[in-house]
Short mmCIF file of C-alpha atoms and ligand atoms in Angstrom, two decimals:
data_model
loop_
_atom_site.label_atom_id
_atom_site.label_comp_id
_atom_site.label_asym_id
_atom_site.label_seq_id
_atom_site.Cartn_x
_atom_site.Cartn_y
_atom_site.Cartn_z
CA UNK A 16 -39.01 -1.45 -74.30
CA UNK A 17 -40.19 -3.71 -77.09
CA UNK A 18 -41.71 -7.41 -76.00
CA UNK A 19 -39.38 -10.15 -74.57
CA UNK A 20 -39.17 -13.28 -76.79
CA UNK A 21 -40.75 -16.03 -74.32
CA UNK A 22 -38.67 -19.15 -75.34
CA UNK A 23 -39.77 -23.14 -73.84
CA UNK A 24 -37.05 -24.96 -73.27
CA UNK A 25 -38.60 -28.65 -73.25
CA UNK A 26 -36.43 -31.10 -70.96
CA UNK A 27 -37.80 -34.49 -69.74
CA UNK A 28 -35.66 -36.84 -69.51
CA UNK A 29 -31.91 -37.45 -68.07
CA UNK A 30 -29.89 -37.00 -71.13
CA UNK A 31 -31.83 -33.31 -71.95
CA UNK A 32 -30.76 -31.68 -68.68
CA UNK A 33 -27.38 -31.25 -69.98
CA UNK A 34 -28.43 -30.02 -72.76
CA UNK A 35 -30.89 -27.44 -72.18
CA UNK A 36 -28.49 -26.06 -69.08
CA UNK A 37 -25.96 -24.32 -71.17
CA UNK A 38 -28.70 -22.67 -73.36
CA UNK A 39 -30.68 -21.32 -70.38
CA UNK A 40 -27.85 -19.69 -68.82
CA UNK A 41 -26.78 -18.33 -72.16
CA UNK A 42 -30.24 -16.86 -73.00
CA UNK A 43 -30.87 -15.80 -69.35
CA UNK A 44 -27.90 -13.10 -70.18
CA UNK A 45 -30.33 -11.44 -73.46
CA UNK A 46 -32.24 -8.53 -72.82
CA UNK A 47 -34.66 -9.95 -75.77
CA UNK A 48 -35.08 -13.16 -74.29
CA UNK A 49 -37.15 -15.20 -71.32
CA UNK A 50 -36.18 -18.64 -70.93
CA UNK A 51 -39.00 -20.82 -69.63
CA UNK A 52 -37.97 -24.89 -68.50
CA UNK A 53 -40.74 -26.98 -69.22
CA UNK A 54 -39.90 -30.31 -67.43
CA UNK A 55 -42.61 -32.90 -68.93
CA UNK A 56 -41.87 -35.04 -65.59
CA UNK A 57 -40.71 -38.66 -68.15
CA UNK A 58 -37.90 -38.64 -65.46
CA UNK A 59 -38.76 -37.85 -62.04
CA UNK A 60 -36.28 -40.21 -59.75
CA UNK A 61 -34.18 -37.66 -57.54
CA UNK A 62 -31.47 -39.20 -58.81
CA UNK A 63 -32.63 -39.07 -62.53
CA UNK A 64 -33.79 -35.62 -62.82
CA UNK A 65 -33.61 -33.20 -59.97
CA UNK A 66 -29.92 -33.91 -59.24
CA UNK A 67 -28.80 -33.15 -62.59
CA UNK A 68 -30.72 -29.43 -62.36
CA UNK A 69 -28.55 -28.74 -58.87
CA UNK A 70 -25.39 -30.04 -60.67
CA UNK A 71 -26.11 -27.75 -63.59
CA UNK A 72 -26.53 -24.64 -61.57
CA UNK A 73 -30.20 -24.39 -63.15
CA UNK A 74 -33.76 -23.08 -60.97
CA UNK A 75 -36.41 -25.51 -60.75
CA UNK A 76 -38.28 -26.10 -64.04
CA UNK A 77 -40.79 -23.03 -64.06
CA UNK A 78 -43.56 -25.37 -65.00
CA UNK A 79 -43.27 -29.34 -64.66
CA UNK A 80 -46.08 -31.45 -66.66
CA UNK A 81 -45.33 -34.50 -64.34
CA UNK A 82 -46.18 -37.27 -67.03
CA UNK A 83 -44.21 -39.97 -65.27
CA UNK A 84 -43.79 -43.77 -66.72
CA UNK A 85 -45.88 -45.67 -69.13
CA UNK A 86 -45.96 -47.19 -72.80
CA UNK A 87 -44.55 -45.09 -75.48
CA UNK A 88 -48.29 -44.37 -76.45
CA UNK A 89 -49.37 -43.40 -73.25
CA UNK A 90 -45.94 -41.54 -72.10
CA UNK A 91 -46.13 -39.29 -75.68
CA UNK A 92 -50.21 -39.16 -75.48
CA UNK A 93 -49.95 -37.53 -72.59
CA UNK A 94 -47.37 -35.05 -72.89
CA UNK A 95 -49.12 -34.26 -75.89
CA UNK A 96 -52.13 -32.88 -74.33
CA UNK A 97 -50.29 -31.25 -71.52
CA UNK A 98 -48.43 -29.67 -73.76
CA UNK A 99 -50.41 -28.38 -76.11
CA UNK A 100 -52.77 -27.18 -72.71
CA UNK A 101 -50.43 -25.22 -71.63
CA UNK A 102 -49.62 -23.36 -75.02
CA UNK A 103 -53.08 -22.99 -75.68
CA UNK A 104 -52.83 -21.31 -71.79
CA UNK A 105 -49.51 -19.22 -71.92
CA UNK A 106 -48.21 -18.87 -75.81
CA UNK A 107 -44.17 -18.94 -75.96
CA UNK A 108 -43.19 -17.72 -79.09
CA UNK A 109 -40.53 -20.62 -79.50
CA UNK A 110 -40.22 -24.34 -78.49
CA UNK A 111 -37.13 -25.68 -78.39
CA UNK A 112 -36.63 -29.49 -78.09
CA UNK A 113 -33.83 -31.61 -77.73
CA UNK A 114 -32.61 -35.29 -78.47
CA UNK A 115 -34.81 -37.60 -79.22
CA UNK A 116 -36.95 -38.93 -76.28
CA UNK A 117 -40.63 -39.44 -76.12
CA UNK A 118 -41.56 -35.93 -74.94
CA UNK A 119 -39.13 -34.23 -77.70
CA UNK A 120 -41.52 -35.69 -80.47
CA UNK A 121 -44.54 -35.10 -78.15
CA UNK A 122 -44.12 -30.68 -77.68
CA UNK A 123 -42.29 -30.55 -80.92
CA UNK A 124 -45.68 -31.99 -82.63
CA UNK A 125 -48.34 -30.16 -80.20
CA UNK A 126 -46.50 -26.96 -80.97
CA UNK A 127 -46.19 -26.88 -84.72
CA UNK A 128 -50.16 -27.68 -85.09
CA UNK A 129 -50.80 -24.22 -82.89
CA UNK A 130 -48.10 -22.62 -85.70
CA UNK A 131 -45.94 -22.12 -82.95
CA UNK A 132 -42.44 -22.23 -84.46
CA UNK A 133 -40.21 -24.83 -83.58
CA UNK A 134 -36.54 -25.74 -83.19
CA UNK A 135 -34.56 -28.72 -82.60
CA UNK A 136 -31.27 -29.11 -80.91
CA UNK A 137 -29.42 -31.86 -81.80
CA UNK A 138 -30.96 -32.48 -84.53
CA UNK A 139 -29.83 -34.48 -88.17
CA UNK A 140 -28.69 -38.05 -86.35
CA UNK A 141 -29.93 -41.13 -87.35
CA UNK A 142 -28.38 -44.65 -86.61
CA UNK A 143 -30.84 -46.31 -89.31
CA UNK A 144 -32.41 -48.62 -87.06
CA UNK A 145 -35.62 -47.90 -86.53
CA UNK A 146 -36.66 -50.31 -84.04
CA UNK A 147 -35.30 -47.82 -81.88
CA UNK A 148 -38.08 -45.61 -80.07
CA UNK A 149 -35.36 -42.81 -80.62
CA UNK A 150 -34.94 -43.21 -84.84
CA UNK A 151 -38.21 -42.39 -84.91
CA UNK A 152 -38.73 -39.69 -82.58
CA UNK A 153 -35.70 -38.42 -84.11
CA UNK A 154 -37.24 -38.36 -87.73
CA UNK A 155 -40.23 -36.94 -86.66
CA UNK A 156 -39.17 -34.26 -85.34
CA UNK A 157 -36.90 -33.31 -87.92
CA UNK A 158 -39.51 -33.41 -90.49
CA UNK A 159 -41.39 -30.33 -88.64
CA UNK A 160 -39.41 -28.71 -87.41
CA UNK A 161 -38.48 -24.92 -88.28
CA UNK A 162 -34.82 -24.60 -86.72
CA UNK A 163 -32.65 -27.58 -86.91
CA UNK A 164 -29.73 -26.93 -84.81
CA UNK A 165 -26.81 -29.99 -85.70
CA UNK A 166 -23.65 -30.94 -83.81
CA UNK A 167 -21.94 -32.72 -86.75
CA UNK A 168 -21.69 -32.03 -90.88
CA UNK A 169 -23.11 -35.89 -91.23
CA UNK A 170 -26.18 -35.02 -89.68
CA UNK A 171 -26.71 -31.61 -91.98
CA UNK A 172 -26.27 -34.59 -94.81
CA UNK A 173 -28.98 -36.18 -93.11
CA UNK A 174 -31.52 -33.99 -93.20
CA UNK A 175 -30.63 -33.00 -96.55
CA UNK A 176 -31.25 -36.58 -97.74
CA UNK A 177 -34.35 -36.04 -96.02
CA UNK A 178 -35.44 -33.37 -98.07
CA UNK A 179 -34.99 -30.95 -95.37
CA UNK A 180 -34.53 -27.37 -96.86
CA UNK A 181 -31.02 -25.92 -96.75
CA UNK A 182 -31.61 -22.96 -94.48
CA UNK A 183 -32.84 -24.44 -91.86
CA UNK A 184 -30.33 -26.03 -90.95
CA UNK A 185 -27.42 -24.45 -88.64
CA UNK A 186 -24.71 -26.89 -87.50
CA UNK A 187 -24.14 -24.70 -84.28
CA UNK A 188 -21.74 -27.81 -82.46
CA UNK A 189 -22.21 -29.67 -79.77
CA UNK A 190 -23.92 -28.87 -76.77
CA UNK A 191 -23.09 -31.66 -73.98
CA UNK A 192 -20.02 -30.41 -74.54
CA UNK A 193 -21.22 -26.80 -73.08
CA UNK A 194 -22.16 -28.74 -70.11
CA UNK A 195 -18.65 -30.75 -69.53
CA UNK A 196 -16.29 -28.20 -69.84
CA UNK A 197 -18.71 -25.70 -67.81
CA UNK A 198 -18.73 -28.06 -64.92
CA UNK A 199 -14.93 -28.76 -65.33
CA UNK A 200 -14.00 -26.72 -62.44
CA UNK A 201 -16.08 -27.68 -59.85
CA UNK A 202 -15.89 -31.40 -60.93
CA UNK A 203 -12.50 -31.43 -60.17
CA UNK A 204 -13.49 -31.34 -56.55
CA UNK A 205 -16.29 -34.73 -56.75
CA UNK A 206 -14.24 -37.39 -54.74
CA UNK A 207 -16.44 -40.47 -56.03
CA UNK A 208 -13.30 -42.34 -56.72
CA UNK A 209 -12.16 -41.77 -53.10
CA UNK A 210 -15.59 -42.91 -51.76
CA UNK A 211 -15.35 -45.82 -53.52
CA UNK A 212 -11.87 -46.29 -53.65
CA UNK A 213 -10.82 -46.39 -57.10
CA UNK A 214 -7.84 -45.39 -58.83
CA UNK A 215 -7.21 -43.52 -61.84
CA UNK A 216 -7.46 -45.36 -64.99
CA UNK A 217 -6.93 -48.43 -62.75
CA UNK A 218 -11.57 -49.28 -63.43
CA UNK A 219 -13.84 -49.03 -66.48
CA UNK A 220 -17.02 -47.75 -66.18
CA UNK A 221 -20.34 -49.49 -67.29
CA UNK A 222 -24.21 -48.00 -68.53
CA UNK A 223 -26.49 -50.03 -69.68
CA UNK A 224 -30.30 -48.95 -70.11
CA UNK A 225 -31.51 -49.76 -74.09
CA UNK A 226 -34.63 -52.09 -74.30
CA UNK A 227 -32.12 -54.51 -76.71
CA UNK A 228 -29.87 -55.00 -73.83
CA UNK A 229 -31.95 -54.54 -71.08
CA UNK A 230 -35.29 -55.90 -71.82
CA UNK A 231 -34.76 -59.38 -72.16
CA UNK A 232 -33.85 -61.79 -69.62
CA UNK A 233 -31.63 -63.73 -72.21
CA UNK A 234 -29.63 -60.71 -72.91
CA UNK A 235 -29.57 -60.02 -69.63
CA UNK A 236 -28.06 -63.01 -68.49
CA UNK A 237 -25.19 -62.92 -70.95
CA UNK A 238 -24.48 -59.25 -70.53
CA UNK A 239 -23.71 -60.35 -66.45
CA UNK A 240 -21.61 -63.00 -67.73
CA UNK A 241 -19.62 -60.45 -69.35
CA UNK A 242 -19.03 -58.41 -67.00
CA UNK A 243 -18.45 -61.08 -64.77
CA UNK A 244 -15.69 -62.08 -66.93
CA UNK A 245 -14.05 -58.60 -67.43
CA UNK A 246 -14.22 -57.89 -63.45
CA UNK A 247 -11.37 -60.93 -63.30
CA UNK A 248 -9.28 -58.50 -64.87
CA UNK A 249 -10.37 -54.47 -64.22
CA UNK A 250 -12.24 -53.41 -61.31
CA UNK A 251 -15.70 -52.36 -62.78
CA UNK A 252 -18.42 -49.26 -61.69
CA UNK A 253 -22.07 -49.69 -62.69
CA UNK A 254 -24.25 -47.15 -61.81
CA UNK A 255 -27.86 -48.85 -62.60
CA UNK A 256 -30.54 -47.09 -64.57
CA UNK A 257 -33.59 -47.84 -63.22
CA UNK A 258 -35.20 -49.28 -66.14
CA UNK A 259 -32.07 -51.72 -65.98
CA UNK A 260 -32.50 -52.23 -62.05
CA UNK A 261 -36.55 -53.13 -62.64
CA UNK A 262 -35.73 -55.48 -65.09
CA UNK A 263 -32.65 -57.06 -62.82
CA UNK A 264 -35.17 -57.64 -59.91
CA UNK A 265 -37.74 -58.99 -62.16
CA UNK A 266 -35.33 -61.33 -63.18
CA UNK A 267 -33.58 -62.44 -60.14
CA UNK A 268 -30.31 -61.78 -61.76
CA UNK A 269 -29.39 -58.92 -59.34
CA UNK A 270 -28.28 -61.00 -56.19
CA UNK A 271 -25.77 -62.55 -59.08
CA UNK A 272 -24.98 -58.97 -59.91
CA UNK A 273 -24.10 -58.52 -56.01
CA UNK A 274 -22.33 -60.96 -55.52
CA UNK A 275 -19.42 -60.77 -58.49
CA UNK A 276 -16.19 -59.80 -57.00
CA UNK A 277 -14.45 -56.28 -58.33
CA UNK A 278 -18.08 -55.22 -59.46
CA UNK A 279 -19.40 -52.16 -57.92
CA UNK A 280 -23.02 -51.10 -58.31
CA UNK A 281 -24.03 -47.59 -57.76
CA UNK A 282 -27.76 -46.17 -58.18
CA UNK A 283 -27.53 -43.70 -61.12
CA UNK A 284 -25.24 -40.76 -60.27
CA UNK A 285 -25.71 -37.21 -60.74
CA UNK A 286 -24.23 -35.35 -63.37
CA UNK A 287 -21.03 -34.06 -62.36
CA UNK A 288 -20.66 -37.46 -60.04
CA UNK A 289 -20.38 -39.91 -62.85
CA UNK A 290 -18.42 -37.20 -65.39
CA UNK A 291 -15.51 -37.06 -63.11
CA UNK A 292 -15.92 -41.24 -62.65
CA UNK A 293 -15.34 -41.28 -66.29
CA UNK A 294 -12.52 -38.27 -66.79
CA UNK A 295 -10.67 -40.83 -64.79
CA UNK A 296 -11.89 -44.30 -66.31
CA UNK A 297 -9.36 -46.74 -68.74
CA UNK A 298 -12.21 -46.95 -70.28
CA UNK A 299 -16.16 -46.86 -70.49
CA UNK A 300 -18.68 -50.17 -71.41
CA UNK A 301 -22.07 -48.14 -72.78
CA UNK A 302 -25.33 -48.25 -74.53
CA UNK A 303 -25.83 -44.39 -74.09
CA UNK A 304 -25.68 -41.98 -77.13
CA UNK A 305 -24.49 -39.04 -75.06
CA UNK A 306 -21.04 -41.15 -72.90
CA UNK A 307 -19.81 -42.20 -76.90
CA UNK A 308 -19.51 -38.26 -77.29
CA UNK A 309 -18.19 -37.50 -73.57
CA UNK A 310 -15.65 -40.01 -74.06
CA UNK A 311 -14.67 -38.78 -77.57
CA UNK A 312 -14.11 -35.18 -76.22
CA UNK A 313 -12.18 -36.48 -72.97
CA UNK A 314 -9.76 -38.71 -74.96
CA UNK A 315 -10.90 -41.72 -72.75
CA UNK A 316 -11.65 -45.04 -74.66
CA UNK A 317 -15.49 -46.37 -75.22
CA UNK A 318 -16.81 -49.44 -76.32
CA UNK A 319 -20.63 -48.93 -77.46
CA UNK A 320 -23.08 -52.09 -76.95
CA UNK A 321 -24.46 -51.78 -79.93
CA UNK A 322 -24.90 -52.41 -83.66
CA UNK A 323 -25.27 -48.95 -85.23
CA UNK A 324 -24.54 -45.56 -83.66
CA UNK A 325 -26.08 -42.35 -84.66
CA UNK A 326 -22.80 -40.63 -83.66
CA UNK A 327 -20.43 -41.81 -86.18
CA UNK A 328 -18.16 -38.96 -85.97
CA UNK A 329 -17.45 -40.85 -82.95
CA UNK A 330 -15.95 -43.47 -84.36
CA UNK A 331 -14.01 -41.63 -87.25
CA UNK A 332 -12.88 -38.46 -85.03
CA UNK A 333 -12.95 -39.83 -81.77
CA UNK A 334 -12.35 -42.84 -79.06
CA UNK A 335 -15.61 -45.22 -80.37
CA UNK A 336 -15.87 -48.04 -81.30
CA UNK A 337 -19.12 -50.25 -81.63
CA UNK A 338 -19.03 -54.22 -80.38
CA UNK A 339 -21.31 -57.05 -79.05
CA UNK A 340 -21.74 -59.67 -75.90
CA UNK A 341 -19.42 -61.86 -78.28
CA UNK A 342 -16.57 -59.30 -78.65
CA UNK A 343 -16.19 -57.14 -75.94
CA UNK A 344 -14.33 -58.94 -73.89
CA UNK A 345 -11.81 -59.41 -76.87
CA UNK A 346 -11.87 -55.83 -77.45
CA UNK A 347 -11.35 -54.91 -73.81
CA UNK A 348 -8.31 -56.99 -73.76
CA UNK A 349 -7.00 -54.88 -76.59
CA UNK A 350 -7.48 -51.79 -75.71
CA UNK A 351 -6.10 -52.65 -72.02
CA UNK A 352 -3.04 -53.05 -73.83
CA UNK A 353 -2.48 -49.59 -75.35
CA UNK A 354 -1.51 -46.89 -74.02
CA UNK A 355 -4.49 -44.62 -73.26
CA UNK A 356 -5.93 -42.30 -76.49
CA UNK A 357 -4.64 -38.76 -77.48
CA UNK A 358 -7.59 -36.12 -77.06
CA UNK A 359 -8.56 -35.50 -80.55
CA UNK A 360 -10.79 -31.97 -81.18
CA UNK A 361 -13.20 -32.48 -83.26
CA UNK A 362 -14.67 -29.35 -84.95
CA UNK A 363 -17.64 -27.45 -83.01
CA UNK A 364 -17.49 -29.40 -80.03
CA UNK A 365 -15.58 -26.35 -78.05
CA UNK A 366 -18.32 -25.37 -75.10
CA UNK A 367 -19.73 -22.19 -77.43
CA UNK A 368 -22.21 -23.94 -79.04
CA UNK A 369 -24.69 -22.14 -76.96
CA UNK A 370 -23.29 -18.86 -77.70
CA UNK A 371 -23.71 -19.60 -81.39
CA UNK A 372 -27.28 -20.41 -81.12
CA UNK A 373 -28.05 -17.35 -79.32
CA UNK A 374 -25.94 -15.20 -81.95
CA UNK A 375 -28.08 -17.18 -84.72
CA UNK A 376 -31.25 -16.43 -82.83
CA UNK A 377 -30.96 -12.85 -82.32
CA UNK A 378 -30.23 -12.75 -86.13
CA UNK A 379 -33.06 -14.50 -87.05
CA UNK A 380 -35.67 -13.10 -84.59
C1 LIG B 406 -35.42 -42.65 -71.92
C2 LIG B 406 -35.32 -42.31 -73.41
C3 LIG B 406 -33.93 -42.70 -73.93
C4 LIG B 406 -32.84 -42.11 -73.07
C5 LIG B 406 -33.07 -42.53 -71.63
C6 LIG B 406 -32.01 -42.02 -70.68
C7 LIG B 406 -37.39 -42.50 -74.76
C8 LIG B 406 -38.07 -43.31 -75.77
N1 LIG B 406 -36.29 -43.04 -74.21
O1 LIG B 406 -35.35 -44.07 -71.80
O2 LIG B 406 -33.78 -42.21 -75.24
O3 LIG B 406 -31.58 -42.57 -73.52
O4 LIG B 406 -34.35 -42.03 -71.23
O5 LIG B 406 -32.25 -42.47 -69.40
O6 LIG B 406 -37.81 -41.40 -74.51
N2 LIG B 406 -38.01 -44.80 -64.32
C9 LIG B 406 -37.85 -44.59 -62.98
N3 LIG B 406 -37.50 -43.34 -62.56
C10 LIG B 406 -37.29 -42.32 -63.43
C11 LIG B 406 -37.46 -42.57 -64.81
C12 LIG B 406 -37.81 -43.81 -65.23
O7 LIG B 406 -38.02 -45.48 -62.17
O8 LIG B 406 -36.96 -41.21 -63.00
C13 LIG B 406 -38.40 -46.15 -64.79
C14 LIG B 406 -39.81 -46.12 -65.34
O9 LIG B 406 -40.66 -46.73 -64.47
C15 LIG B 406 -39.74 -46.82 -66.67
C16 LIG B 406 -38.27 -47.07 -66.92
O10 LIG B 406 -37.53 -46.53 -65.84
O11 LIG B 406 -40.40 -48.03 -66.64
C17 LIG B 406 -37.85 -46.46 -68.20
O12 LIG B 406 -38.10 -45.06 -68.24
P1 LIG B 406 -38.54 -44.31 -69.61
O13 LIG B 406 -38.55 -42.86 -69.39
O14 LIG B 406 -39.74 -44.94 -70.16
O15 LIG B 406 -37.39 -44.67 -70.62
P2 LIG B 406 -35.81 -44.80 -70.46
O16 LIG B 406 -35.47 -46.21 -70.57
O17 LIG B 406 -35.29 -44.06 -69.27
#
């Protein structure tokens, strides 16, 4: 029987698990193939990490680096090394990475300098702003990798203004979409909304976790005013990230948090926990990359704390729509008057983007 293909798949932080999940079970069916998770450890809460592999029906990552916390030196530094230790140890014969966090940049770079090839899922999207830690993890990455793997024909454009060679680049769809309509099923059967007693479309959801919203106690302060303002008219759900939840206690602003009527605060949920909170939303209040595209492909309406997106296709195909501190509340009284968004399809994002890659793989390999 000739040699398996040994494949990495690199997850590390919350938004990867979804994301690697559908490829592992899809390669796990190939005779040619042996998945391998790599978990670098950069999220290692219960409720940030191990959750999400129990939701996705995955095994326990077969080797975890357990980097943990620390600066964006130190936290890419050191999955670095480990990394490139354990390559140097056991040789797959491809990484793949996906996203943009700290440790995607980290393996895809400790990788390529042993020549071991590399691809990238998710790769092509750039909001243009690079004080973000992800623009530039996101560039990187790109620019070495061998396999670029896009959701969206903007990204392909992308890369191409990039320089980025033509054939490397496979716009295969998107994969979080894999995940959502894999767990659709047994999602149904999540009662969150009875256990907190919500009704359907009758709350709005809210993430927050960015360093530009989170980070400063100024911002801070204002965001709570917000959402003390929009609770006097929509019962609101905030499960906390716990960069969000530091930075609340730091800043004494959590008691106020507690104490604002129709507000509920959750700790972070697990995966198919906070999908079916927002399959039911009016709407969702975000800083995440990943809800703008859940929302898009569930037809529910999101309003995206920020100034740029790397997802346009968001706003043009689907239910996004970028705003500020100053606007939201505007915006949430308009869109409370509408009737709730047709689901739009936008091309690719159909749950066989994993089943594309694999076909493309077995081509190429
Ligand atoms: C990281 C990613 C971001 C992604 C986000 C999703 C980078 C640069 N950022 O940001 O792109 O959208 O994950 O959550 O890679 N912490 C815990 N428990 C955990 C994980 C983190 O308490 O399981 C705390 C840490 O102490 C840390 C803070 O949360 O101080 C932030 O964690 P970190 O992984 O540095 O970045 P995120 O803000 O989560």
């Amino acid at each position: 029987m000739p040699k398996k293909i040994r494949i990495h798949l690199v997850a590390a932080a919350r938004p990867n698990f979804m994301k690697i999940a559908p490829l592992y079970h899809a390669l796990k069916q190939e005779r040619w193939a042996t998945p391998i998770i790599i978990h670098t450890g950069q999220h290692y809460d219960k409720s940030m990490s191990a959750a999400f592999f129990t939701d996705l029906r995955m095994p326990k990552p077969h080797i975890n680096l357990g980097i943990g916390s620390g600066t964006h030196a130190q936290q890419t530094a050191n999955v670095l090394i480990a990394y490139e230790k354990l390559c140097l140890d056991s040789r797959p014969d491809l990484t793949i990475v996906v996203g943009d966090v700290n440790s995607t940049l980290a393996c895809a770079l400790a990788a390529t300098k042993l020549n071991i090839p590399v691809a990238h899922l998710e790769a092509g999207l750039r909001s243009f702003d690079r004080s973000m830690p992800e623009e530039i993890n996101r560039i990187l990455t790109d620019s070495i990798a061998n396999i670029l793997w896009t959701p969206s024909p903007d990204a392909d454009k992308n890369l191409q203004k990039e320089g980025i060679a033509k054939n490397k680049i496979y716009r295969v769809g998107n994969i979080m979409i894999d995940s959502l309509i894999m767990s659709q099923k047994s999602r149904r059967k999540d009662s969150i909304e009875k256990k907190l007693k919500l009704k359907k479309q009758n709350y709005g959801v809210v993430t927050l976790h960015r360093p530009s919203n989170v980070d400063s106690k100024i911002t801070l302060r204002q965001l709570i005013t917000l959402l003390e303002q929009i609770a006097k008219k929509i019962t609101l759900v905030f499960p906390v990230h716990p960069r969000t939840f530091k930075n609340l206690k730091k800043t004494h602003l959590l008691k106020q948090l507690h104490r604002t009527k129709n507000l509920i605060i959750t700790e972070a949920l697990p995966y198919k926990a906070f999908m079916h909170l927002i399959s039911n939303a009016r709407f969702a209040l975000t800083d995440s990359g990943g809800i703008q595209e859940e929302t898009s492909y569930l037809g529910i309406p999101c309003l995206t704390l920020r100034n740029n997106t790397e997802r346009p296709i968001t706003i043009t195909a689907g239910t996004n729509k970028l705003t500020n501190i100053h606007n939201a509340r505007k915006d949430i009284d308009k869109l409370l008057q509408k009737p709730m968004p047709k689901k739009k399809k936008i091309p690719l994002w159909d749950g066989q983007t994993a089943k594309r890659i694999v076909t493309s793989l077995r081509r190429m390999l």
